[in-house]
Short mmCIF file of C-alpha atoms and ligand atoms in Angstrom, two decimals:
data_model
loop_
_atom_site.label_atom_id
_atom_site.label_comp_id
_atom_site.label_asym_id
_atom_site.label_seq_id
_atom_site.Cartn_x
_atom_site.Cartn_y
_atom_site.Cartn_z
CA MET A 7 36.72 32.89 35.67
CA SER A 8 33.15 33.51 36.72
CA LEU A 9 31.93 37.02 36.38
CA ILE A 10 28.97 38.76 37.98
CA VAL A 11 28.16 42.43 37.42
CA CYS A 12 26.51 44.01 40.48
CA LYS A 13 24.67 47.29 40.55
CA PHE A 14 24.03 48.91 43.94
CA GLY A 15 21.29 51.52 44.26
CA GLY A 16 21.39 54.74 46.25
CA SER A 17 19.97 53.40 49.50
CA SER A 18 22.60 50.63 49.40
CA LEU A 19 25.33 53.29 49.52
CA ALA A 20 23.68 55.99 51.60
CA ASP A 21 26.37 56.22 54.30
CA ALA A 22 29.62 54.69 55.57
CA GLY A 23 27.85 51.76 57.21
CA MET A 24 26.25 50.87 53.89
CA PHE A 25 29.61 51.08 52.09
CA VAL A 26 30.85 48.45 54.55
CA ARG A 27 27.82 46.22 53.90
CA VAL A 28 28.30 46.47 50.14
CA ASN A 29 31.98 45.60 50.43
CA ARG A 30 31.09 42.58 52.55
CA ILE A 31 28.62 41.42 49.88
CA LEU A 32 31.29 41.79 47.19
CA ARG A 33 33.90 39.91 49.17
CA SER A 34 31.52 37.06 49.92
CA ASP A 35 31.57 35.97 46.26
CA PRO A 36 34.76 36.38 44.22
CA ALA A 37 32.70 36.33 41.00
CA ARG A 38 31.30 39.78 41.94
CA ARG A 39 34.06 41.57 40.12
CA TYR A 40 32.51 44.60 38.45
CA ILE A 41 30.27 46.95 40.31
CA VAL A 42 28.14 49.86 39.16
CA VAL A 43 27.06 52.34 41.80
CA SER A 44 24.33 54.95 42.14
CA ALA A 45 24.81 58.14 44.10
CA PRO A 46 24.13 57.93 47.86
CA GLY A 47 20.38 57.95 48.43
CA THR A 48 18.23 58.68 51.45
CA ARG A 49 19.30 57.45 54.91
CA PHE A 50 15.97 58.03 56.66
CA PRO A 51 12.48 59.29 55.75
CA GLY A 52 12.71 62.94 54.72
CA ASP A 53 16.42 62.73 53.86
CA GLU A 54 17.56 63.94 50.44
CA LYS A 55 19.16 61.99 47.62
CA ILE A 56 22.54 63.28 46.54
CA THR A 57 21.33 63.40 42.92
CA ASP A 58 18.45 65.71 43.90
CA LEU A 59 20.91 67.92 45.76
CA PHE A 60 23.20 68.10 42.72
CA TYR A 61 20.29 69.12 40.48
CA ARG A 62 19.52 71.91 42.94
CA ALA A 63 23.19 72.81 43.36
CA HIS A 64 23.45 73.40 39.61
CA ALA A 65 20.57 75.89 39.74
CA SER A 66 21.71 77.67 42.89
CA ASP A 67 25.33 77.81 41.70
CA ARG A 68 24.15 80.07 38.90
CA ALA A 69 22.78 82.36 41.56
CA GLY A 70 26.14 82.27 43.38
CA ASP A 71 24.86 80.13 46.26
CA HIS A 72 27.22 77.32 47.25
CA SER A 73 25.38 76.14 50.35
CA ILE A 74 23.91 73.05 48.70
CA LEU A 75 27.34 71.99 47.49
CA ALA A 76 28.56 72.36 51.07
CA ARG A 77 25.81 69.97 52.22
CA ILE A 78 26.78 67.45 49.56
CA PHE A 79 30.41 67.75 50.63
CA ALA A 80 29.44 66.99 54.23
CA ARG A 81 27.70 63.73 53.19
CA TYR A 82 30.76 62.46 51.33
CA ALA A 83 33.18 63.78 53.96
CA ALA A 84 31.47 61.67 56.64
CA ILE A 85 32.04 58.55 54.51
CA ARG A 86 35.59 59.55 53.62
CA ASP A 87 36.53 60.27 57.24
CA ALA A 88 35.20 56.89 58.35
CA LEU A 89 36.55 54.70 55.57
CA ALA A 90 39.09 56.28 53.24
CA PRO A 91 40.90 59.09 55.08
CA ASP A 92 43.49 59.57 52.32
CA PHE A 93 40.90 60.24 49.60
CA ASP A 94 41.30 63.80 48.27
CA LEU A 95 37.68 64.88 48.52
CA GLU A 96 38.64 68.56 48.75
CA GLY A 97 40.45 68.35 45.39
CA GLU A 98 37.46 66.63 43.78
CA PHE A 99 35.07 69.26 45.11
CA ASP A 100 37.26 72.15 43.93
CA ARG A 101 37.03 70.76 40.42
CA ILE A 102 33.32 70.06 40.63
CA GLU A 103 32.62 73.54 42.00
CA ASN A 104 34.48 75.10 39.07
CA GLU A 105 32.74 72.93 36.49
CA LEU A 106 29.26 72.70 37.93
CA TYR A 107 27.97 75.32 35.50
CA LEU A 108 28.89 73.11 32.50
CA SER A 109 25.50 71.40 32.26
CA LEU A 110 22.69 69.99 34.35
CA ASP A 111 23.66 66.48 33.26
CA TYR A 112 27.25 67.07 34.31
CA ALA A 113 26.12 68.31 37.73
CA ALA A 114 23.71 65.39 38.23
CA SER A 115 26.36 62.85 37.23
CA ARG A 116 28.77 63.95 39.97
CA GLY A 117 26.83 62.01 42.60
CA GLU A 118 27.67 58.69 40.96
CA TYR A 119 31.17 59.82 39.99
CA LEU A 120 32.15 60.67 43.57
CA CYS A 121 30.44 57.63 45.05
CA ALA A 122 32.30 55.27 42.72
CA LYS A 123 35.63 56.99 43.29
CA LEU A 124 35.21 56.94 47.03
CA PHE A 125 34.06 53.33 47.09
CA ALA A 126 37.02 52.31 44.92
CA ALA A 127 39.43 54.06 47.33
CA TYR A 128 37.82 52.36 50.32
CA ALA A 129 37.59 48.87 48.79
CA HIS A 130 41.01 49.07 47.09
CA MET A 131 39.55 48.55 43.64
CA ASP A 132 40.17 50.30 40.32
CA PHE A 133 37.85 53.15 39.39
CA VAL A 134 36.96 53.57 35.71
CA ASP A 135 34.96 56.63 34.70
CA ALA A 136 31.70 55.93 32.89
CA SER A 137 32.48 58.64 30.34
CA GLU A 138 35.30 56.40 29.08
CA LEU A 139 33.01 53.39 28.75
CA LEU A 140 29.51 54.38 27.82
CA PHE A 141 28.78 56.44 24.73
CA PHE A 142 25.59 58.21 23.73
CA ARG A 143 24.58 59.06 20.19
CA ALA A 144 23.30 62.52 19.25
CA ASN A 145 19.71 61.21 19.41
CA GLY A 146 20.14 60.13 23.05
CA GLY A 147 20.38 56.40 22.32
CA VAL A 148 23.40 54.41 23.45
CA ASP A 149 26.10 53.70 20.88
CA VAL A 150 26.17 50.01 21.72
CA ASP A 151 29.11 49.02 19.52
CA ALA A 152 31.40 51.73 20.87
CA THR A 153 30.27 50.96 24.42
CA VAL A 154 30.82 47.21 24.15
CA GLU A 155 34.24 47.76 22.61
CA ALA A 156 35.36 50.23 25.32
CA VAL A 157 33.94 48.18 28.21
CA ARG A 158 35.78 45.05 27.07
CA ARG A 159 39.03 46.85 26.29
CA LYS A 160 39.16 48.85 29.51
CA LEU A 161 37.54 46.60 32.09
CA LEU A 162 38.54 43.04 31.24
CA PRO A 163 42.29 43.54 31.80
CA LEU A 164 41.58 44.95 35.26
CA GLY A 165 39.75 41.87 36.52
CA ARG A 166 37.71 43.96 38.98
CA ALA A 167 36.54 47.58 38.92
CA VAL A 168 34.05 50.14 40.20
CA VAL A 169 32.12 52.16 37.62
CA PRO A 170 29.69 55.03 38.24
CA GLY A 171 26.19 54.43 36.88
CA PHE A 172 23.67 56.84 35.33
CA TYR A 173 25.89 58.63 32.82
CA GLY A 174 28.32 58.36 29.96
CA ALA A 175 29.95 60.50 27.30
CA ALA A 176 27.65 62.68 25.20
CA HIS A 177 28.21 62.66 21.43
CA ASN A 178 29.78 66.13 21.68
CA GLY A 179 32.22 65.14 24.37
CA GLY A 180 30.39 66.36 27.47
CA VAL A 181 28.54 64.20 29.97
CA ARG A 182 25.06 62.85 29.37
CA THR A 183 22.81 61.07 31.85
CA PHE A 184 20.01 58.58 31.43
CA THR A 185 16.64 59.43 32.92
CA ARG A 186 16.31 58.97 36.69
CA GLY A 187 17.22 55.53 37.97
CA GLY A 188 19.44 55.00 34.92
CA SER A 189 22.24 53.24 36.79
CA ASP A 190 20.16 50.10 36.24
CA VAL A 191 20.74 50.55 32.50
CA SER A 192 24.47 51.17 33.00
CA GLY A 193 24.76 47.92 34.97
CA ALA A 194 22.90 45.94 32.31
CA LEU A 195 25.09 47.38 29.54
CA LEU A 196 28.20 46.29 31.42
CA ALA A 197 26.79 42.85 32.13
CA ALA A 198 25.97 42.33 28.44
CA ALA A 199 29.30 43.69 27.19
CA LEU A 200 31.30 41.59 29.65
CA ASN A 201 29.19 38.52 28.93
CA ALA A 202 28.52 38.14 32.66
CA GLU A 203 26.95 34.98 33.98
CA LEU A 204 24.55 37.10 36.03
CA TYR A 205 23.47 40.71 36.54
CA GLU A 206 22.76 41.35 40.22
CA ASN A 207 20.71 44.44 40.94
CA TRP A 208 20.91 45.30 44.64
CA THR A 209 18.27 47.55 46.18
CA ASP A 210 16.47 47.86 49.51
CA VAL A 211 13.65 45.36 48.88
CA ASP A 212 13.61 41.59 48.67
CA GLY A 213 12.47 41.49 45.05
CA LEU A 214 9.20 41.65 43.14
CA PHE A 215 6.17 41.21 45.39
CA THR A 216 2.53 40.84 44.45
CA ALA A 217 2.22 44.50 45.60
CA ASP A 218 4.40 47.22 47.11
CA PRO A 219 5.20 46.00 50.67
CA ASN A 220 5.00 49.63 51.83
CA LEU A 221 1.33 49.73 50.88
CA VAL A 222 0.12 46.18 51.42
CA HIS A 223 0.65 44.04 54.52
CA GLN A 224 2.82 41.02 53.73
CA PRO A 225 2.34 40.58 49.99
CA ALA A 226 3.71 37.37 48.46
CA ARG A 227 7.10 37.26 46.79
CA ASN A 228 7.56 36.29 43.15
CA LEU A 229 10.77 34.28 42.88
CA VAL A 230 10.94 34.28 39.08
CA VAL A 231 9.48 36.61 36.47
CA GLY A 232 9.81 36.67 32.69
CA MET A 233 11.77 39.50 31.10
CA ASP A 234 8.85 40.77 29.00
CA GLN A 235 6.55 40.84 31.97
CA MET A 236 9.08 42.56 34.22
CA GLU A 237 9.55 45.22 31.57
CA GLN A 238 5.80 45.81 31.51
CA ILE A 239 5.59 45.84 35.30
CA SER A 240 8.33 48.48 35.37
CA LYS A 241 6.54 50.58 32.76
CA ALA A 242 3.28 50.16 34.67
CA GLY A 243 4.75 51.92 37.68
CA ALA A 244 6.80 49.52 39.83
CA LYS A 245 9.86 51.40 40.99
CA LEU A 246 12.09 48.34 41.17
CA LEU A 247 13.95 48.69 37.91
CA HIS A 248 14.38 51.36 35.22
CA PRO A 249 11.93 50.45 32.40
CA LEU A 250 14.81 50.28 29.88
CA ALA A 251 17.17 48.30 32.10
CA LEU A 252 16.46 44.88 30.62
CA ARG A 253 16.92 45.81 26.97
CA PRO A 254 20.71 45.35 26.79
CA LEU A 255 20.27 41.82 28.17
CA ARG A 256 17.84 40.63 25.49
CA GLY A 257 19.16 37.66 23.58
CA THR A 258 22.21 37.32 25.84
CA GLY A 259 20.86 34.61 28.14
CA ILE A 260 21.96 36.70 31.14
CA ASP A 261 19.45 36.70 34.01
CA THR A 262 18.95 39.64 36.36
CA LEU A 263 18.68 38.89 40.06
CA LEU A 264 16.96 41.52 42.21
CA LYS A 265 18.61 41.35 45.63
CA ASN A 266 18.28 43.19 48.93
CA THR A 267 21.43 44.77 50.39
CA PHE A 268 19.74 44.72 53.80
CA SER A 269 19.10 40.95 53.68
CA PRO A 270 21.70 39.47 51.32
CA GLY A 271 20.76 35.92 52.28
CA SER A 272 17.22 36.11 50.93
CA PRO A 273 16.81 34.66 47.43
CA GLY A 274 15.46 37.78 45.70
CA THR A 275 13.64 37.66 42.36
CA ARG A 276 15.17 36.26 39.18
CA ILE A 277 14.27 37.91 35.87
CA THR A 278 14.79 35.61 32.93
CA GLU A 279 14.14 35.44 29.21
CA ARG A 280 13.44 31.70 29.49
CA PRO A 281 9.72 30.90 29.29
CA VAL A 282 8.21 31.06 32.79
CA PRO A 283 4.58 31.33 33.92
CA PRO A 284 3.28 34.90 34.28
CA VAL A 285 3.25 36.36 37.79
CA ARG A 286 0.44 38.13 39.59
CA CYS A 287 1.10 41.66 40.76
CA VAL A 288 -0.50 45.06 41.35
CA THR A 289 1.40 48.25 40.74
CA GLY A 290 0.57 51.74 39.57
CA GLN A 291 1.21 55.43 39.41
CA PRO A 292 -0.34 57.73 41.99
CA THR A 293 -0.69 60.79 39.75
CA LEU A 294 -0.71 59.58 36.24
CA TYR A 295 -2.61 62.04 34.12
CA MET A 296 -3.94 65.55 34.50
CA ARG A 297 -7.11 65.78 32.56
CA GLY A 298 -6.68 67.46 29.22
CA ASP A 299 -2.99 68.23 29.27
CA PRO A 300 -2.21 68.38 25.53
CA ALA A 301 1.44 67.56 26.23
CA GLU A 302 0.30 64.20 27.57
CA PRO A 303 -1.34 62.10 24.86
CA GLU A 304 -2.64 59.68 27.49
CA SER A 305 -4.42 62.48 29.30
CA VAL A 306 -6.08 63.57 26.10
CA ARG A 307 -7.30 60.03 25.70
CA LEU A 308 -8.65 60.22 29.22
CA CYS A 309 -10.55 63.40 28.37
CA GLU A 310 -13.01 61.10 26.72
CA LEU A 311 -13.72 59.63 30.14
CA PRO A 312 -16.63 60.92 32.17
CA LEU A 313 -14.47 63.18 34.34
CA GLN A 314 -15.83 66.37 35.85
CA GLY A 315 -13.56 69.42 35.93
CA SER A 316 -9.85 68.99 36.27
CA VAL A 317 -9.51 65.72 38.17
CA THR A 318 -6.13 64.20 38.86
CA VAL A 319 -6.36 60.49 38.30
CA ALA A 320 -4.17 57.56 39.19
CA SER A 321 -3.87 54.19 37.58
CA VAL A 322 -3.64 50.88 39.37
CA ASN A 323 -2.27 48.25 37.03
CA ALA A 324 -3.05 44.64 37.78
CA PHE A 325 -1.35 41.63 36.19
CA GLY A 326 -3.03 38.24 36.35
CA LEU A 327 -6.64 39.14 37.24
CA THR A 328 -9.14 36.54 36.03
CA ASP A 329 -12.30 37.71 34.25
CA ALA A 330 -14.29 36.98 37.41
CA GLN A 331 -11.84 39.05 39.44
CA ILE A 332 -12.11 41.95 36.97
CA ARG A 333 -15.90 41.87 37.35
CA ARG A 334 -15.43 41.97 41.11
CA VAL A 335 -13.10 44.99 40.82
CA VAL A 336 -15.76 46.82 38.80
CA ARG A 337 -18.51 45.87 41.25
CA GLU A 338 -16.66 46.58 44.49
CA ILE A 339 -14.25 49.39 43.62
CA LYS A 340 -16.38 51.24 41.05
CA PRO A 341 -13.40 52.80 39.26
CA ILE A 342 -13.77 55.70 36.83
CA HIS A 343 -12.72 53.41 34.04
CA ILE A 344 -10.99 50.13 33.23
CA ILE A 345 -8.73 49.84 30.21
CA HIS A 346 -7.84 46.34 29.00
CA MET A 347 -4.21 46.39 27.97
CA ARG A 348 -2.70 43.36 26.23
CA ASP A 349 -1.31 41.74 29.35
CA TYR A 350 -2.88 43.63 32.24
CA VAL A 351 -5.77 45.86 33.20
CA GLN A 352 -5.45 49.52 33.99
CA ILE A 353 -7.89 50.68 36.64
CA ILE A 354 -8.40 54.45 36.57
CA LEU A 355 -9.56 56.17 39.74
CA PRO A 356 -9.36 59.51 41.53
CA GLU A 357 -5.83 60.06 42.79
CA LYS A 358 -6.83 60.20 46.45
CA GLU A 359 -8.13 56.61 46.24
CA TYR A 360 -4.82 55.27 44.95
CA GLU A 361 -3.52 53.50 48.04
CA SER A 362 -6.83 52.05 49.15
CA THR A 363 -7.41 50.75 45.63
CA ILE A 364 -4.01 49.07 45.52
CA ARG A 365 -4.97 47.23 48.71
CA ALA A 366 -8.46 46.37 47.49
CA VAL A 367 -7.29 45.10 44.09
CA HIS A 368 -4.51 43.11 45.76
CA ALA A 369 -7.02 41.43 48.06
CA ILE A 370 -9.16 40.44 45.06
CA LEU A 371 -6.10 39.28 43.08
CA MET A 372 -4.98 37.00 45.90
CA ASP A 373 -8.45 35.62 46.57
CA ALA A 374 -8.53 32.42 44.55
CA ASP A 375 -12.29 32.10 45.05
CA ALA A 376 -13.07 35.48 43.50
N1 LIG B 429 21.18 58.69 41.14
C1 LIG B 429 20.30 58.75 40.01
C2 LIG B 429 18.87 58.94 40.48
O1 LIG B 429 18.66 59.24 41.65
C3 LIG B 429 20.44 57.59 39.09
C4 LIG B 429 20.28 56.24 39.71
O2 LIG B 429 20.18 56.12 40.92
O3 LIG B 429 20.23 55.26 38.99
O4 LIG B 429 17.97 58.83 39.71
#
């Protein structure tokens, strides 16, 4: 029977209406049998992610303040009341309140845990806790053998299930999380272990564009990108996928399809290990290095640059610039520095010029006559 693992990000599950959308997407293809969920994300500009609230709840709980937990409860209660009235949210919160002190990772993981449990109740699917499936070693790496064995043993007999992303069992028995955005890694681990035919990663954008559509007017979409390049693009600053998300899929032949929960019919971007031509794209990090921070080796390297005082710099990373286009970037943008990486160029500039530089570099990148 065909098998697709789907991961849904926080904005895809931000409220009851989004739960309904996700369920519709699942039901529209019976192969979408295993789903990994993030914690509810932001619903509107300025809203808070549940994971951020849980991090803060852990700190304020120590000071005896339960008001943040009450706000988290209200977010889940609105979903429960609309979609799964029999779900015992009060019981779950009693337990979480009593155990919140356990660790920061435990607190942070509760966003995904509750989201998965609630979604499973609403969609009438089995819930399987990630701490029974995903195992970390003492050094923070994933114990792949134990994880593959548990995922197959526990999930395959169920046929369909909902699993919380972002965390697993720590080597000492507690809960351990990945770094932020780590549900992408959880989804990939499941897809690899279950030998899925496809890993669908559902977010709130249509895929990989030539630049961030929030910064550049109507960039072009890349329909296919190679796995190596996507990994580099993620490391270079694109927020589409966790930089480690593709690793579990190496050598498996499983493609990742970036899809948009808000427009399920659009084709998205396929990430594949098959040889495909490199894509063009501009990404970056708005505040990359503080000059001379010894904890940041990169910033020490940048100390050698002709920077005055303590300047905060950003990097705009461009894939696919021709030599002529690089010369044009130097001439027209006059960056502080350009570093030639193996597969892309890193354009260093004062942080306040970040957005305008993204737009300027994108214009040069797309200008075939440059
Ligand atoms: N909810 C976590 C975060 O906000 C993990 C994830 O979404 O993948 O980073």
